[in-house]
Amino acid sequence: MSYLETTHDVYKEAALTPDVGLCCTTNPIWELPGLKIPKIMQEMNYGCGSTVHARDLSNNPKMLYVGVGGGMELLQFSYFNRQKGGVIGVDVVDEMLEASRQNFKIAEEQNSWFKSEFVDLKKGDAMHLPVEDNSIDVAAQNCLFNIFKADDLKKAIKEMYRVLKPHGRLVMSDPTCEQPMNNELRNDERLRALCLSGSLPIAEYIKALTDAGFGTIEIRARKPYRVLDPKNYPTDELIYIESIEVAAIKDPMPDDGPCIFTGKAAIYYGDADYFDDKAGHVLLKNQPLAICDKTAAALQSLGRDDIYFSESTFHYDGGGCC
Ligand SMILES: C[S@@+](CC[C@H](N)C(=O)[O-])C[C@H]1O[C@@H](n2cnc3c(N)ncnc32)[C@H](O)[C@@H]1O
């Protein structure tokens, strides 16, 4: 059986019998005025962060969500769109599509604004999306891509890139791990399917996105996720896994490489009112400017003693250079 078949079976089971501890973190389940998340959707929250960020969702964006789970984030996305077929939901597991379809009916009863027809559920595979080129403003996946092995991950990201409009954004949440994992863990199909042994270091995860052509990357959150300990897993050392929230924006690739925002800032504290590097970056005195890692390296290479550089916070939330 291939790891994709094992993954299919794991999520068929999770559709038929909700598994509260599967994947999710202790993130709060957020609701908004008039937005109520049915209990069954909360129990079937198989994500590891949030992909729903209000700042991505103005002007009724056309949305795509791959790997629907119990449908919670599709309902949250619908809140911002409220149009027939405004959110396309794709999943490869029939039972998961059916479970989410039932959950949307419950959501209709609890949310006067919501209609099931706002979500267009389609059977399909992340590696071959049943969606037209350049048709989506915001695409999302939560806790699915970490399961994929390198070649499949490449195909899945390429598909997301294909369906996004220019400047559209891919919003994701996935586990990541900075420690090496042994082959026994890596090749354990069930642990992989459960989002425990497929995760990449953040730098490799970002590279997979920029290799596909995404010109801007934002790391929006980084938080503890799980440990794999030697008593319970085939590992000699304890492995610490985090989860991150990332947006990859289909901006053209700059000639000097992608803009990757990891939450760094520069603060000018010299004698003048501002510092202008004549390369498009103006630092007002004593005001932090969010900078991408590329700009941070360029400014640091100037060797000035009147600019302070903060470390990556992995909590970028907009603005700044580029
Ligand atoms: C870990 S769950 C995450 C569910 C949902 N995103 C959430 O946050 O609750 C993974 C989801 O991806 C679906 N899935 C698994 N393999 C897939 C594939 N190759 N293509 C599309 N969906 C897939 C599963 O059925 C399941 O709904």
Tab-separated table of C-alpha atoms in Angstrom, residues 262-270 275 277 281-283 286-313 321:
chain	number	residue	atom	x	y	z
A	262	THR	CA	10.031	36.151	8.966
A	263	GLY	CA	9.179	39.018	11.309
A	264	LYS	CA	12.438	40.986	11.230
A	265	ALA	CA	12.503	44.753	11.661
A	266	ALA	CA	15.137	47.500	11.334
A	267	ILE	CA	15.185	50.620	13.529
A	268	TYR	CA	17.339	53.606	12.572
A	269	TYR	CA	18.649	55.584	15.564
A	270	GLY	CA	21.239	57.888	13.952
A	275	PHE	CA	18.060	56.892	6.673
A	277	ASP	CA	19.597	53.334	1.505
A	281	HIS	CA	14.138	51.582	1.825
A	282	VAL	CA	13.628	54.623	4.003
A	283	LEU	CA	13.963	54.150	7.771
A	286	ASN	CA	13.180	55.332	15.866
A	287	GLN	CA	10.368	53.709	13.919
A	288	PRO	CA	10.567	49.996	13.187
A	289	LEU	CA	10.330	49.039	9.529
A	290	ALA	CA	9.332	45.432	8.856
A	291	ILE	CA	11.918	43.993	6.488
A	292	CYS	CA	12.224	40.781	4.529
A	293	ASP	CA	15.277	38.621	5.146
A	294	LYS	CA	16.835	39.814	1.857
A	295	THR	CA	16.546	43.493	2.838
A	296	ALA	CA	17.843	42.662	6.327
A	297	ALA	CA	20.962	41.087	4.821
A	298	ALA	CA	21.477	44.052	2.446
A	299	LEU	CA	21.131	46.651	5.205
A	300	GLN	CA	23.307	44.666	7.601
A	301	SER	CA	26.029	44.413	4.967
A	302	LEU	CA	26.343	48.240	5.120
A	303	GLY	CA	27.968	47.747	8.527
A	304	ARG	CA	26.328	50.837	10.061
A	305	ASP	CA	26.330	51.385	13.803
A	306	ASP	CA	23.058	53.336	13.851
A	307	ILE	CA	20.584	50.689	12.716
A	308	TYR	CA	19.229	48.023	15.043
A	309	PHE	CA	18.062	44.712	13.575
A	310	SER	CA	15.579	42.559	15.470
A	311	GLU	CA	15.661	38.769	15.138
A	312	SER	CA	12.940	36.868	13.263
A	313	THR	CA	9.799	36.720	15.371
A	321	CYS	CA	9.785	46.952	2.729
